[in-house]
Each structure stands twice: as C-alpha cells, then as structure tokens.
PDB file of C-alpha atoms and ligand atoms in Angstrom:
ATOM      1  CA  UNK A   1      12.984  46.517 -10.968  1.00  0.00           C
ATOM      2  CA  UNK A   2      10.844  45.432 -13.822  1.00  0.00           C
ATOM      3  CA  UNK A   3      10.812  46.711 -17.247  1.00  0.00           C
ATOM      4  CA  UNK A   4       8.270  48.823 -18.790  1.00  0.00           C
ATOM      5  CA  UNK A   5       6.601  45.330 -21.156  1.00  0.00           C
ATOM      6  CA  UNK A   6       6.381  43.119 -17.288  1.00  0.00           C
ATOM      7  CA  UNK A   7       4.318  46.140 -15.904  1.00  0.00           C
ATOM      8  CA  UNK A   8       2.194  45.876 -19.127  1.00  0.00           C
ATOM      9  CA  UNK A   9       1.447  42.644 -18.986  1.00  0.00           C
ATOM     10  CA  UNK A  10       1.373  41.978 -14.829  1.00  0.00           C
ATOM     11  CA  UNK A  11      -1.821  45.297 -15.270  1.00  0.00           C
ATOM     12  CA  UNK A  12      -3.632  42.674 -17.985  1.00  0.00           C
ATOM     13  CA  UNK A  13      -2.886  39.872 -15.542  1.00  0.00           C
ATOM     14  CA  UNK A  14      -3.737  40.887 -12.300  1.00  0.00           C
ATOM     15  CA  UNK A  15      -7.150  39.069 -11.812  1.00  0.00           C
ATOM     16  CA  UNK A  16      -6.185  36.141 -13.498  1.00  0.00           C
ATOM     17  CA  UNK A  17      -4.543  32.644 -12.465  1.00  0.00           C
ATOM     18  CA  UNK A  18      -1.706  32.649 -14.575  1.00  0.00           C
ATOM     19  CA  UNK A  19       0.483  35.677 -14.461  1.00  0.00           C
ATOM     20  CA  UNK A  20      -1.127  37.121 -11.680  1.00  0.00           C
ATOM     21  CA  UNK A  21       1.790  37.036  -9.296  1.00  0.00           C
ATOM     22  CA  UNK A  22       4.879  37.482 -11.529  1.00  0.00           C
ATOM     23  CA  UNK A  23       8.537  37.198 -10.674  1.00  0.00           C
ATOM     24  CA  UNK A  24      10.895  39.093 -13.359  1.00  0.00           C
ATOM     25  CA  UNK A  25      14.702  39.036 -13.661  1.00  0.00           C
ATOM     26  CA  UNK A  26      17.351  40.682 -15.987  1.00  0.00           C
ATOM     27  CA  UNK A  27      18.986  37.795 -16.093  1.00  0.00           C
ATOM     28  CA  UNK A  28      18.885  34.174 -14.580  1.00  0.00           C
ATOM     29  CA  UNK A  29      20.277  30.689 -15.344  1.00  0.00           C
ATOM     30  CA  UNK A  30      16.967  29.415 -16.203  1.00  0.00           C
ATOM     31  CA  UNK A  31      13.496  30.277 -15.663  1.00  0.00           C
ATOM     32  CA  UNK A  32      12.640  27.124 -15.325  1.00  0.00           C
ATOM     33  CA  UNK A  33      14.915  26.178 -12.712  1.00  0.00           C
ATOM     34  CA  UNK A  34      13.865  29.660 -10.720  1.00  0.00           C
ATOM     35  CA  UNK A  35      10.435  28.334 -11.199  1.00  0.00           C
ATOM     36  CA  UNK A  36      11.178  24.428  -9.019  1.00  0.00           C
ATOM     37  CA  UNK A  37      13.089  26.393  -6.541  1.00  0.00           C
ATOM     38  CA  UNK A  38       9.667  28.916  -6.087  1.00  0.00           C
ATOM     39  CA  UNK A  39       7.851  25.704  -6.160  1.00  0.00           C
ATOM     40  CA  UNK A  40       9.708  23.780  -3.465  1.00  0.00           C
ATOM     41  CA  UNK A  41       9.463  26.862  -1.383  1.00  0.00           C
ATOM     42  CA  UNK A  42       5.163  27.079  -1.502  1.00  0.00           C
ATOM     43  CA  UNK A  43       4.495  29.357  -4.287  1.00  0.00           C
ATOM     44  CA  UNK A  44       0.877  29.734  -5.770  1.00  0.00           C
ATOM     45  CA  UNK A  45      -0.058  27.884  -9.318  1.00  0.00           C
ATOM     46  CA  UNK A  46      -0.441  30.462 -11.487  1.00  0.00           C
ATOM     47  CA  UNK A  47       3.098  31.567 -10.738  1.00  0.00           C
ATOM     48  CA  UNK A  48       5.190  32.732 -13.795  1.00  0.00           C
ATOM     49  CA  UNK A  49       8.826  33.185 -13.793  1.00  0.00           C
ATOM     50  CA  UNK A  50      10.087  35.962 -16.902  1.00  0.00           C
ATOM     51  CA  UNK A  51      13.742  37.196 -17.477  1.00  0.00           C
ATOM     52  CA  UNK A  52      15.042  39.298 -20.282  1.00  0.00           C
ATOM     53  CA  UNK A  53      18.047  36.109 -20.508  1.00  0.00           C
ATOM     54  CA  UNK A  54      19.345  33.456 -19.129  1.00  0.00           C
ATOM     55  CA  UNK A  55      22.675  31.856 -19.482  1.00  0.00           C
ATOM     56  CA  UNK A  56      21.794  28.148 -19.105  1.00  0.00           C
ATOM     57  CA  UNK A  57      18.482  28.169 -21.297  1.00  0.00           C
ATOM     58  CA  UNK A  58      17.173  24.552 -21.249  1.00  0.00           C
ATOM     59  CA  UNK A  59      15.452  23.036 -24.382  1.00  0.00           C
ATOM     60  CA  UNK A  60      14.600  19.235 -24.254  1.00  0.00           C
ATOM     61  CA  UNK A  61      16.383  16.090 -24.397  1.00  0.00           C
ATOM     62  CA  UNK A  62      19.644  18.145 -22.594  1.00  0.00           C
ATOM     63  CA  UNK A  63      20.030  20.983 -25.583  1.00  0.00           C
ATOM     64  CA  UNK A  64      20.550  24.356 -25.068  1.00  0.00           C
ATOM     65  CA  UNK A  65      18.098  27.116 -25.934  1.00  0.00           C
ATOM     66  CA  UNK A  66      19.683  30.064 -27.449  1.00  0.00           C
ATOM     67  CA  UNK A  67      18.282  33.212 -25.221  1.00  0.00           C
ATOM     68  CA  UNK A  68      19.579  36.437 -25.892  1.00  0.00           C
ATOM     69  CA  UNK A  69      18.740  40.053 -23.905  1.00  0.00           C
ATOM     70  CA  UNK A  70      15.890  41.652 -24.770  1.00  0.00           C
ATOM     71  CA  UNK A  71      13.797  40.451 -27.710  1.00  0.00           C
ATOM     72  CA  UNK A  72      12.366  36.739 -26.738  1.00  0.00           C
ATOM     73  CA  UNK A  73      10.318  35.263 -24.308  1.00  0.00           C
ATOM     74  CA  UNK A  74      11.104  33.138 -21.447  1.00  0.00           C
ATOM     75  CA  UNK A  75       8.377  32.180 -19.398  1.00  0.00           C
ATOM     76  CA  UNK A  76       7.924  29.734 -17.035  1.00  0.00           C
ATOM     77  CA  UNK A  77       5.189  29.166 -14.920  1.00  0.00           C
ATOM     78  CA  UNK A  78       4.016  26.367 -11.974  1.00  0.00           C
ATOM     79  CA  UNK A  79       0.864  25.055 -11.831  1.00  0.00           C
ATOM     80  CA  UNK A  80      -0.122  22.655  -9.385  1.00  0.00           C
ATOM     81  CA  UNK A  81      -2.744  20.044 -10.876  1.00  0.00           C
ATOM     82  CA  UNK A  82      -4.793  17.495  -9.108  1.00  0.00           C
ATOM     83  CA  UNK A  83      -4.388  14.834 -10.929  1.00  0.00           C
ATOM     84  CA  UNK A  84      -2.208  11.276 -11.696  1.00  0.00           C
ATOM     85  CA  UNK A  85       1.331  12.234 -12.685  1.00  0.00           C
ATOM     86  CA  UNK A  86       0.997   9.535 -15.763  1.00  0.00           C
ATOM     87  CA  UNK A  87      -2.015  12.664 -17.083  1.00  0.00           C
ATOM     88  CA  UNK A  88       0.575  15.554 -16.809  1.00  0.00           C
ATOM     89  CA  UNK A  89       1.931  15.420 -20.746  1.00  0.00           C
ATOM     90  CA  UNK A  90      -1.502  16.350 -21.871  1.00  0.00           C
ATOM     91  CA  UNK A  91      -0.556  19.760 -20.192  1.00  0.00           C
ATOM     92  CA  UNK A  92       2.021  19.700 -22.491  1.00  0.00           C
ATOM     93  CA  UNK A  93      -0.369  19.167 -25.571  1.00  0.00           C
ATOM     94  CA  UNK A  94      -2.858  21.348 -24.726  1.00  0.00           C
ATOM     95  CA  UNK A  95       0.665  24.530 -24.309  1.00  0.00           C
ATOM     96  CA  UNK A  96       1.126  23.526 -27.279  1.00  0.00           C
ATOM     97  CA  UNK A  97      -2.091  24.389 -28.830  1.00  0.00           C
ATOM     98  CA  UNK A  98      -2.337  27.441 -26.304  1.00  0.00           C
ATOM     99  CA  UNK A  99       0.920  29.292 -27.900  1.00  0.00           C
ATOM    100  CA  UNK A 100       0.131  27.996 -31.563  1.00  0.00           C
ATOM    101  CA  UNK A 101      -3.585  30.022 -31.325  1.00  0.00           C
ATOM    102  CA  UNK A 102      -1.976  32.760 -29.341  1.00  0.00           C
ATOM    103  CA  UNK A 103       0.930  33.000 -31.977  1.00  0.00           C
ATOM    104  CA  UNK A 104      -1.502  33.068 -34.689  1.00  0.00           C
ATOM    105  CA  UNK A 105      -4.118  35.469 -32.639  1.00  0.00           C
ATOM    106  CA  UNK A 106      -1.140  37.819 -32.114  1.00  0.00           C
ATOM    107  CA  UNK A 107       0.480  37.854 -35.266  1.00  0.00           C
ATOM    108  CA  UNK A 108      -2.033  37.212 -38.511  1.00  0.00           C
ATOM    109  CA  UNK A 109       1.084  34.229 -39.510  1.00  0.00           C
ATOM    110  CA  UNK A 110      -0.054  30.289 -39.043  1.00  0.00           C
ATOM    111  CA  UNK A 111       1.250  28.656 -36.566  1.00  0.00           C
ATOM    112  CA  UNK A 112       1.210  25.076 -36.471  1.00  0.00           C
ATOM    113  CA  UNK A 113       2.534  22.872 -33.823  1.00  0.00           C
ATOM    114  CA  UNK A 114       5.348  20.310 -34.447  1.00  0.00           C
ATOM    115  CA  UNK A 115       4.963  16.911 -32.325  1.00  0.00           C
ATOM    116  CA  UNK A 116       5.718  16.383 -29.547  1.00  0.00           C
ATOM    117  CA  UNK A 117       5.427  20.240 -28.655  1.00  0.00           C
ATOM    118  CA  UNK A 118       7.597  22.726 -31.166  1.00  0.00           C
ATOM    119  CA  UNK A 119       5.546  25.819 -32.712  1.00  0.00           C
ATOM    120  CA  UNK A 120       6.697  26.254 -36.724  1.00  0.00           C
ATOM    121  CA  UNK A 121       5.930  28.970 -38.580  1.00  0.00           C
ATOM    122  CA  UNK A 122       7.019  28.801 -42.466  1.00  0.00           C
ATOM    123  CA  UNK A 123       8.253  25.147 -41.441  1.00  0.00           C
ATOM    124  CA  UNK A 124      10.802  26.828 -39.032  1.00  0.00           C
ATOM    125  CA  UNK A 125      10.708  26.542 -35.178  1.00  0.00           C
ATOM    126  CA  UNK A 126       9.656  29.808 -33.383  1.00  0.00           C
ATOM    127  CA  UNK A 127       8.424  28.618 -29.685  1.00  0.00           C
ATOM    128  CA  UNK A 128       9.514  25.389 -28.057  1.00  0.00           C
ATOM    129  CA  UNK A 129       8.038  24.001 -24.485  1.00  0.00           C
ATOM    130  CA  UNK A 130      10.098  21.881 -21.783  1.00  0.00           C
ATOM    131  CA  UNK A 131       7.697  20.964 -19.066  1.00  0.00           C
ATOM    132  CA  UNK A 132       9.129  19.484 -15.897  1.00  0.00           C
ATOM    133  CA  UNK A 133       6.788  17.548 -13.035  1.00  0.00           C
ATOM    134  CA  UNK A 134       7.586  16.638  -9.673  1.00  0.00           C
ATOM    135  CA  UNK A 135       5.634  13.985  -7.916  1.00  0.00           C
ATOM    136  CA  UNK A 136       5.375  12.164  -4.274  1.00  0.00           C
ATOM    137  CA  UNK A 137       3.817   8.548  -5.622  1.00  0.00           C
ATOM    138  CA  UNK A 138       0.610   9.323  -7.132  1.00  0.00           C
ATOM    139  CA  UNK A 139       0.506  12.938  -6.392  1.00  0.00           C
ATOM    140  CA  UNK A 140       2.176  15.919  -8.310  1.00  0.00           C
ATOM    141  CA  UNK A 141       3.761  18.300  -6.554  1.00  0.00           C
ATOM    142  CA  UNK A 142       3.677  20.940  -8.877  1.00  0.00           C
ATOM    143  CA  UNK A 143       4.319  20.933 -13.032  1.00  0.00           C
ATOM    144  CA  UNK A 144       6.839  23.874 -14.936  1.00  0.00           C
ATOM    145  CA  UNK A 145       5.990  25.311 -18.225  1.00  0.00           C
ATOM    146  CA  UNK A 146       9.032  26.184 -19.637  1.00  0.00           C
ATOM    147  CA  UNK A 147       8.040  28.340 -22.439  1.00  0.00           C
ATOM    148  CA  UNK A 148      10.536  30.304 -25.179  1.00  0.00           C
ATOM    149  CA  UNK A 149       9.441  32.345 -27.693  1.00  0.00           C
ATOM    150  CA  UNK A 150      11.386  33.791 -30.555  1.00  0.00           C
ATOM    151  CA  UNK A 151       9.632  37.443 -30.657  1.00  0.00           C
ATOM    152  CA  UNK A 152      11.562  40.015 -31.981  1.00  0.00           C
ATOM    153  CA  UNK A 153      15.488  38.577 -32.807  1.00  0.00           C
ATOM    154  CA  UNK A 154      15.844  39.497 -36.165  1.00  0.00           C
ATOM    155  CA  UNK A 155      17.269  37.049 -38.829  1.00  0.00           C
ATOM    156  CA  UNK A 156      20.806  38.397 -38.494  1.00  0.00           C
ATOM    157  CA  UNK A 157      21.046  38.175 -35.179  1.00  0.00           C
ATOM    158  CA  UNK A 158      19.845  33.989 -34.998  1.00  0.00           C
ATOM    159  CA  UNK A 159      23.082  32.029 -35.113  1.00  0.00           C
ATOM    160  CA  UNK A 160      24.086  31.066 -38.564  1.00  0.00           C
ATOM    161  CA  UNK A 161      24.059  26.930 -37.466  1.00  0.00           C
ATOM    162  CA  UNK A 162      20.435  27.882 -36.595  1.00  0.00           C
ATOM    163  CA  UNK A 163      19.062  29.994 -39.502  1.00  0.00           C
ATOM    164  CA  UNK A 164      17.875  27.007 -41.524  1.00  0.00           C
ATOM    165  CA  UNK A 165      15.497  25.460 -38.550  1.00  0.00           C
ATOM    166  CA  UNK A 166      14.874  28.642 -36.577  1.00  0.00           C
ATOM    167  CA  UNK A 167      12.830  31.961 -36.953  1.00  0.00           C
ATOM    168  CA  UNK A 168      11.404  34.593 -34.934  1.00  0.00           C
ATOM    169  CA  UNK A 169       7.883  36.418 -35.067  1.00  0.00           C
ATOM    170  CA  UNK A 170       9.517  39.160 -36.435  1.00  0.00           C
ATOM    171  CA  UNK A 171      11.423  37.597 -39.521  1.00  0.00           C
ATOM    172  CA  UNK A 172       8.302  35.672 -40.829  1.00  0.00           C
ATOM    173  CA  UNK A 173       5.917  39.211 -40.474  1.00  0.00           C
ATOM    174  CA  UNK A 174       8.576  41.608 -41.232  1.00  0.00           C
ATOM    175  CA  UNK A 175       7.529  43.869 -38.128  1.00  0.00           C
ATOM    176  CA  UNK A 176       8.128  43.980 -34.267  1.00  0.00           C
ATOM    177  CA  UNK A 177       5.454  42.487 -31.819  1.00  0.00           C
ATOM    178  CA  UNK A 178       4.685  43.743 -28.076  1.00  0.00           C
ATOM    179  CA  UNK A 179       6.081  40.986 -25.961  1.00  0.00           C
ATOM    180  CA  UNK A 180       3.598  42.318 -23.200  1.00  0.00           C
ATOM    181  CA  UNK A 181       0.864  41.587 -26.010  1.00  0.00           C
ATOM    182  CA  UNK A 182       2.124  37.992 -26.928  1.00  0.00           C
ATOM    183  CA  UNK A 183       3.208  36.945 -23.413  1.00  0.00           C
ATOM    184  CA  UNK A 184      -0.340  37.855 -22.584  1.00  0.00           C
ATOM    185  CA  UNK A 185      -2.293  35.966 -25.700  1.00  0.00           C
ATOM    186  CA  UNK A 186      -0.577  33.192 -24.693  1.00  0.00           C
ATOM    187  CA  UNK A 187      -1.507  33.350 -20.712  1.00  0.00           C
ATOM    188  CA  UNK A 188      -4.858  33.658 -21.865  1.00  0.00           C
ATOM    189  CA  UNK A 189      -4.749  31.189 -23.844  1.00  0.00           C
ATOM    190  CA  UNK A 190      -3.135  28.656 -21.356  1.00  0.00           C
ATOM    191  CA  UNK A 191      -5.665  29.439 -18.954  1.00  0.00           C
ATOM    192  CA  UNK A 192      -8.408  28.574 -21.045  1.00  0.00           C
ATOM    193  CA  UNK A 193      -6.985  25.715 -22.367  1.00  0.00           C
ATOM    194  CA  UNK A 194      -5.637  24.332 -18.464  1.00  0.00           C
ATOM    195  CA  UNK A 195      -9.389  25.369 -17.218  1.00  0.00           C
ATOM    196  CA  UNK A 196     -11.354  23.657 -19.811  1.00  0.00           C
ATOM    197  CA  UNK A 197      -8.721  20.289 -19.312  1.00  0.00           C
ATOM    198  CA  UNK A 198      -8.907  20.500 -15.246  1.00  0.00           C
ATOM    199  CA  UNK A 199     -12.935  20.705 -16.014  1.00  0.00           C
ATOM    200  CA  UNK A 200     -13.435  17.861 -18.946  1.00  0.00           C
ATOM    201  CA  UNK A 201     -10.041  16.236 -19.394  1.00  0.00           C
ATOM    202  CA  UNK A 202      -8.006  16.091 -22.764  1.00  0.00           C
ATOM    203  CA  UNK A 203     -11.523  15.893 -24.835  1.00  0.00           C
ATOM    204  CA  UNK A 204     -12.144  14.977 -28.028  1.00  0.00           C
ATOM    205  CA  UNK A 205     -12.526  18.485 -28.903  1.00  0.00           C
ATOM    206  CA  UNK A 206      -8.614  19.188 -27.361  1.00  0.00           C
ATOM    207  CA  UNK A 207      -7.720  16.023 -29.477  1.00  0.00           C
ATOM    208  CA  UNK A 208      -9.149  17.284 -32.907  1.00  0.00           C
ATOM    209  CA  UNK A 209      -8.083  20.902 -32.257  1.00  0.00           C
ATOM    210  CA  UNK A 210      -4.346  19.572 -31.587  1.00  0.00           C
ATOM    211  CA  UNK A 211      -4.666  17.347 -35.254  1.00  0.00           C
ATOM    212  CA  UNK A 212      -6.180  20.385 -36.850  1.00  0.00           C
ATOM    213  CA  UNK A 213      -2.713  22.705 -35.775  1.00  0.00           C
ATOM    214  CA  UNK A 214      -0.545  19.447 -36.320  1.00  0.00           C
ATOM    215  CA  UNK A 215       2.061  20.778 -39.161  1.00  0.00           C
ATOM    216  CA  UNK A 216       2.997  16.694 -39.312  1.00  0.00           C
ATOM    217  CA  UNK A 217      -0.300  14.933 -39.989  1.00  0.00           C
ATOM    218  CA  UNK A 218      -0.314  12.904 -42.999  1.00  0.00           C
ATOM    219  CA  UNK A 219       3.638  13.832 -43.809  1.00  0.00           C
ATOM    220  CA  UNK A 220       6.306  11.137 -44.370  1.00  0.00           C
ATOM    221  CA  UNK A 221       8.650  11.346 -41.366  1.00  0.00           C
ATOM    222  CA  UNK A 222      11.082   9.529 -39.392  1.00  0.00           C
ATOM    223  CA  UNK A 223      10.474   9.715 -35.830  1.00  0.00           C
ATOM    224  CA  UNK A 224      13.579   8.749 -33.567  1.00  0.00           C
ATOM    225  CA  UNK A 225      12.618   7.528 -30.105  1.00  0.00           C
ATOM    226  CA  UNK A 226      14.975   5.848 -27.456  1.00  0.00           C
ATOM    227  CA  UNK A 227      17.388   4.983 -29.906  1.00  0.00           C
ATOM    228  CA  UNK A 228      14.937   3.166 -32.295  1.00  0.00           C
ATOM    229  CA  UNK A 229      14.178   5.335 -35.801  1.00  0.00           C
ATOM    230  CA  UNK A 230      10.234   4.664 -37.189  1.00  0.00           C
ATOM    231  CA  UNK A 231       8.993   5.373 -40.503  1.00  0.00           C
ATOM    232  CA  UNK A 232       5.740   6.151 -41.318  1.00  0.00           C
ATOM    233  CA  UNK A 233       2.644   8.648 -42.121  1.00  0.00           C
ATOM    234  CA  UNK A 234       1.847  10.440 -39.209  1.00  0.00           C
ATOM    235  CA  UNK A 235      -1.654   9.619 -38.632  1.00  0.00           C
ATOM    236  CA  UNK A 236      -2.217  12.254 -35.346  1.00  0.00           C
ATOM    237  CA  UNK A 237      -3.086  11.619 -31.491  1.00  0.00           C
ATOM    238  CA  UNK A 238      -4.404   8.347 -30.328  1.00  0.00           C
ATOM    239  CA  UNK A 239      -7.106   9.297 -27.287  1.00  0.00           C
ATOM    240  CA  UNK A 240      -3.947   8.945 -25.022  1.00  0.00           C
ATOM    241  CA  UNK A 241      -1.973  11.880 -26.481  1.00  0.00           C
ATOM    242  CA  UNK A 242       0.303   9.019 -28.254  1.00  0.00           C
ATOM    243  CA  UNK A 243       1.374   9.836 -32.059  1.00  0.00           C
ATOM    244  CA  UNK A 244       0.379   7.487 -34.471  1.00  0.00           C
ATOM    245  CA  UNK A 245       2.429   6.286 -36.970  1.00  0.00           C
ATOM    246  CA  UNK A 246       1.043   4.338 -40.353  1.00  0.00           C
ATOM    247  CA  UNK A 247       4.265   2.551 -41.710  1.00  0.00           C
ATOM    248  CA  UNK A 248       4.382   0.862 -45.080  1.00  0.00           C
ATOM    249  CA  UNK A 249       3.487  -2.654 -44.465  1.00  0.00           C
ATOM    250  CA  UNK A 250      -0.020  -1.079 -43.333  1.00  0.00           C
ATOM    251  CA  UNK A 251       1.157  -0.931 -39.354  1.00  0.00           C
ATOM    252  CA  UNK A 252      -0.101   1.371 -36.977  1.00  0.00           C
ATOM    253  CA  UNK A 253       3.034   2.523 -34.656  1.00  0.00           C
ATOM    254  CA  UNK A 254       2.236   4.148 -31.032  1.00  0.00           C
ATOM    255  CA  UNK A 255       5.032   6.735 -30.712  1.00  0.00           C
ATOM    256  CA  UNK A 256       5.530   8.203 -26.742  1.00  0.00           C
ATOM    257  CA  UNK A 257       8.294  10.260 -27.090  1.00  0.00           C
ATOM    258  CA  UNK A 258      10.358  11.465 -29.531  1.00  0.00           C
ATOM    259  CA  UNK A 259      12.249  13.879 -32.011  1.00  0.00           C
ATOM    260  CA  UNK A 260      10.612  13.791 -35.847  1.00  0.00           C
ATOM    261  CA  UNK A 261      12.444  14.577 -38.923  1.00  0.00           C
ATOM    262  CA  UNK A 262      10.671  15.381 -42.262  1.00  0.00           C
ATOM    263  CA  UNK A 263      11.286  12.671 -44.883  1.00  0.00           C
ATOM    264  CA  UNK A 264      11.702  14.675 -48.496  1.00  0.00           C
TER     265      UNK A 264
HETATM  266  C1  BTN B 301      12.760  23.013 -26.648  1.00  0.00           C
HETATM  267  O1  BTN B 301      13.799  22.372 -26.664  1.00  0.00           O
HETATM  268  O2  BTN B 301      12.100  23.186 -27.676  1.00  0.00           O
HETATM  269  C2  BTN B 301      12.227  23.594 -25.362  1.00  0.00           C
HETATM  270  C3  BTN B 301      12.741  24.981 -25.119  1.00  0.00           C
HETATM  271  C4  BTN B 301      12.232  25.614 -23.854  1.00  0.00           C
HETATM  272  C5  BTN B 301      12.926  26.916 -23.532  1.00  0.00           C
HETATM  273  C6  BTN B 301      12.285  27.633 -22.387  1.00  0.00           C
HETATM  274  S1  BTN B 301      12.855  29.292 -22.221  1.00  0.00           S
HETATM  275  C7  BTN B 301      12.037  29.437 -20.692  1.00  0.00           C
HETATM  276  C8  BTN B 301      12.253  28.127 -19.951  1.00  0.00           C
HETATM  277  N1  BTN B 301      13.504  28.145 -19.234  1.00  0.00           N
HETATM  278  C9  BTN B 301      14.386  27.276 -19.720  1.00  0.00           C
HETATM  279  O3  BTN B 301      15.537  27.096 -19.290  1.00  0.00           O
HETATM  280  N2  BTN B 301      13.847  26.600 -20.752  1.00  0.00           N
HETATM  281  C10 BTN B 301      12.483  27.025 -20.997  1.00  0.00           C
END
C-alpha cells in the first residue's frame, strides 16, 4: 500500500526514467540498501526506492541520518551508467546541483550546495547525498543515489545536538511543502542533469553551474581529508570535479574527498 503523496508523484512520473517504476515502504532499514539488493536482482535504472522511515538511515563517512515517519524524504534510486567507474562521482556533483535547483525551484529559499555534496539553506544542512557504486573491473554495475531531504520536520522536532547544523524546508519558509511536489522537482531535475552528463560529460557549463551554487567558494575553511586537515580559500572545481584549495603561502591544494569546516 502506498500513501496518497507516492501515488502523486508515481502519476507525474510515469513516462519518465527516473521514478517511473517506484518501490515504496512504511518503513525499511535503508533505502539505499533496498536499492543494491533491487540492483543485484536486475532492476531497471531509473528505479527509485521511497519509505516514510528507516531505522538504519546511512549518511557518509559511517554516520547516521536522522529519519523520522512522515515528513522527510528518502529516496534512493539506481541508475546504471556506461561509463569508467573512476567518472561515477561526477554523478554525485551534478545530484548535487539537481536537488540545490529543485530545492530552490520548489521553495522560493536559496539553496546552495556544500562540498563535497550537502544542500545548506541559511548556512544549515537540509539535503545530504550518499552515492554507492558497484563495479566488475572497468564496468559499473549499477550506481545508488541515496538522497534525504529535510521537508517538513519542524524545528522542535530536529534533535537538540542537531539544531545548530540542521534545518528543514519548512523551518527556513515557515510553511509545509508537498513532498510529492519536491520529490518530483528533484527527479526532474536529476534527469536532466544525468541526460545532459550521459550526452556531453561533466561540461564546463556543469562545472560553472556547480561554482555558481557552491556556498564555499572563496570562504576560509579547513577541509579534513584522510586524516590530514588543509587550510585554505576554496577556489571551486578543478575540470576533474577536485576542490581547489588556495592556502596562504600562495599554494594551490587538490582536495578528493573530504569533510569542510568554516573557518570564522
Ligand atoms: C549525508 O551524510 O549527508 C548523506 C545522507 C544520505 C541519507 C539518505 S536517506 C535515503 C538514503 N538511504 C540511506 O540510508 N541514506 C540515504
């Protein structure tokens, strides 16, 4: 049984790629591991996995992600590029982008994105991404987009250890949103965006877009990756998707990976 929002947005769906075949649950572990085990077993890109909660929501680099019964977003879908594994984290730029314009499209509020793929609003985190491949050598299997969304938890209900770094659509506007409309925005949205990449590759136009949403460019930070901190001016993306870091002996850093903390 589905409710009433997952018919909404599987009508606006249904001649699409992503979302048009959509598997919803009350409750689940994680969408994202509902959305390997669909994989494994053949389904279609395009695939997305909803539930109203899980118990074991994943956020990156092992954390938890809070998700409570029905207000949020979890959404994970499976796509199934054809292209070299060592290309798949520009998927994860270019969701980025995709929920920062749908976010914005949706709501009227800026949305920026926070390297390497966090969407702030207000300087607080509202939507974070954890995007999982699996390969065989040089081919991938399939990619998850892990996708949660803070729609409508209001600011009482976000755990007080999170109210300084977290928000929700609904406390930056001060009103409710559709989660039918924003889920959909942001399908539409990834589709154009996954289209346009399969078609051209991460462009220059992808590149400038991402800098232009960046909430980081040009701020102090300190960026901790692999155990090693940098300092530096965030210059943006290098043409591989790599942050670039301007420390201050005049040194251009290349940062992979890594979690970035404003420097006040
Ligand atoms: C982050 O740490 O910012 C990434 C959070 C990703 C959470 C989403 S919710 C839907 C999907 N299922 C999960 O278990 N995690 C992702």
């Amino acid at each position: 049984m589905s409710s009433n929002w997952v018919e909404e947005l599987q009508q606006a769906r249904k001649d699409k790629l992503i979302g048009r075949e959509i598997l919803f649950f009350d409750r689940v572990d994680s969408t994202n591991r509902v959305a390997r085990d669909q994989a494994f077993q053949g389904a279609k890109e395009g695939m997305i996995i909803l539930a109203e909660s899980q118990s074991q929501g994943k956020g990156r680099l092992g954390r938890a992600w809070e998700s409570p019964a029905g207000v949020n977003l979890y959404i994970s879908v499976i796509l199934k590029p054809s292209i070299p594994p060592e290309i798949a984290p520009k998927i994860t730029l270019l969701t980025g982008v995709a929920i920062a314009n749908a976010l914005a499209r949706a709501t009227g509020l800026n949305a920026l994105i926070k390297w390497p793929n966090d969407v702030f609003i207000h300087g607080k985190k509202v939507a974070g991404i954890l995007s999982e491949m699996e390969a065989e050598g040089p081919k991938i299997s399939f990619v998850i987009l892990g996708m949660g969304i803070n729609v409508n938890w209001s600011l009482k209900e976000i755990p007080q250890n999170f109210r300084e770094t977290a928000t929700s659509l609904k406390a930056e506007a001060g009103r409710e949103f559709s989660r039918a409309e924003v889920a959909g925005e942001i399908c539409e949205e990834l589709e154009r965006g996954y289209a346009l990449f399969l078609k051209e590759g991460f462009t220059l136009r992808m590149r400038e877009e991402w800098n232009r949403l960046s909430w980081i460019n040009q701020k102090w930070v300190t960026i901790t990756s692999m155990d090693k901190k940098y300092e530096g001016q965030v210059q943006g993306l290098d043409t591989d998707g790599a942050l670039l870091l301007l420390d201050r002996e005049g040194k251009t850093q290349r940062i992979i990976a890594g979690d970035v903390s404003l420097r006040l």
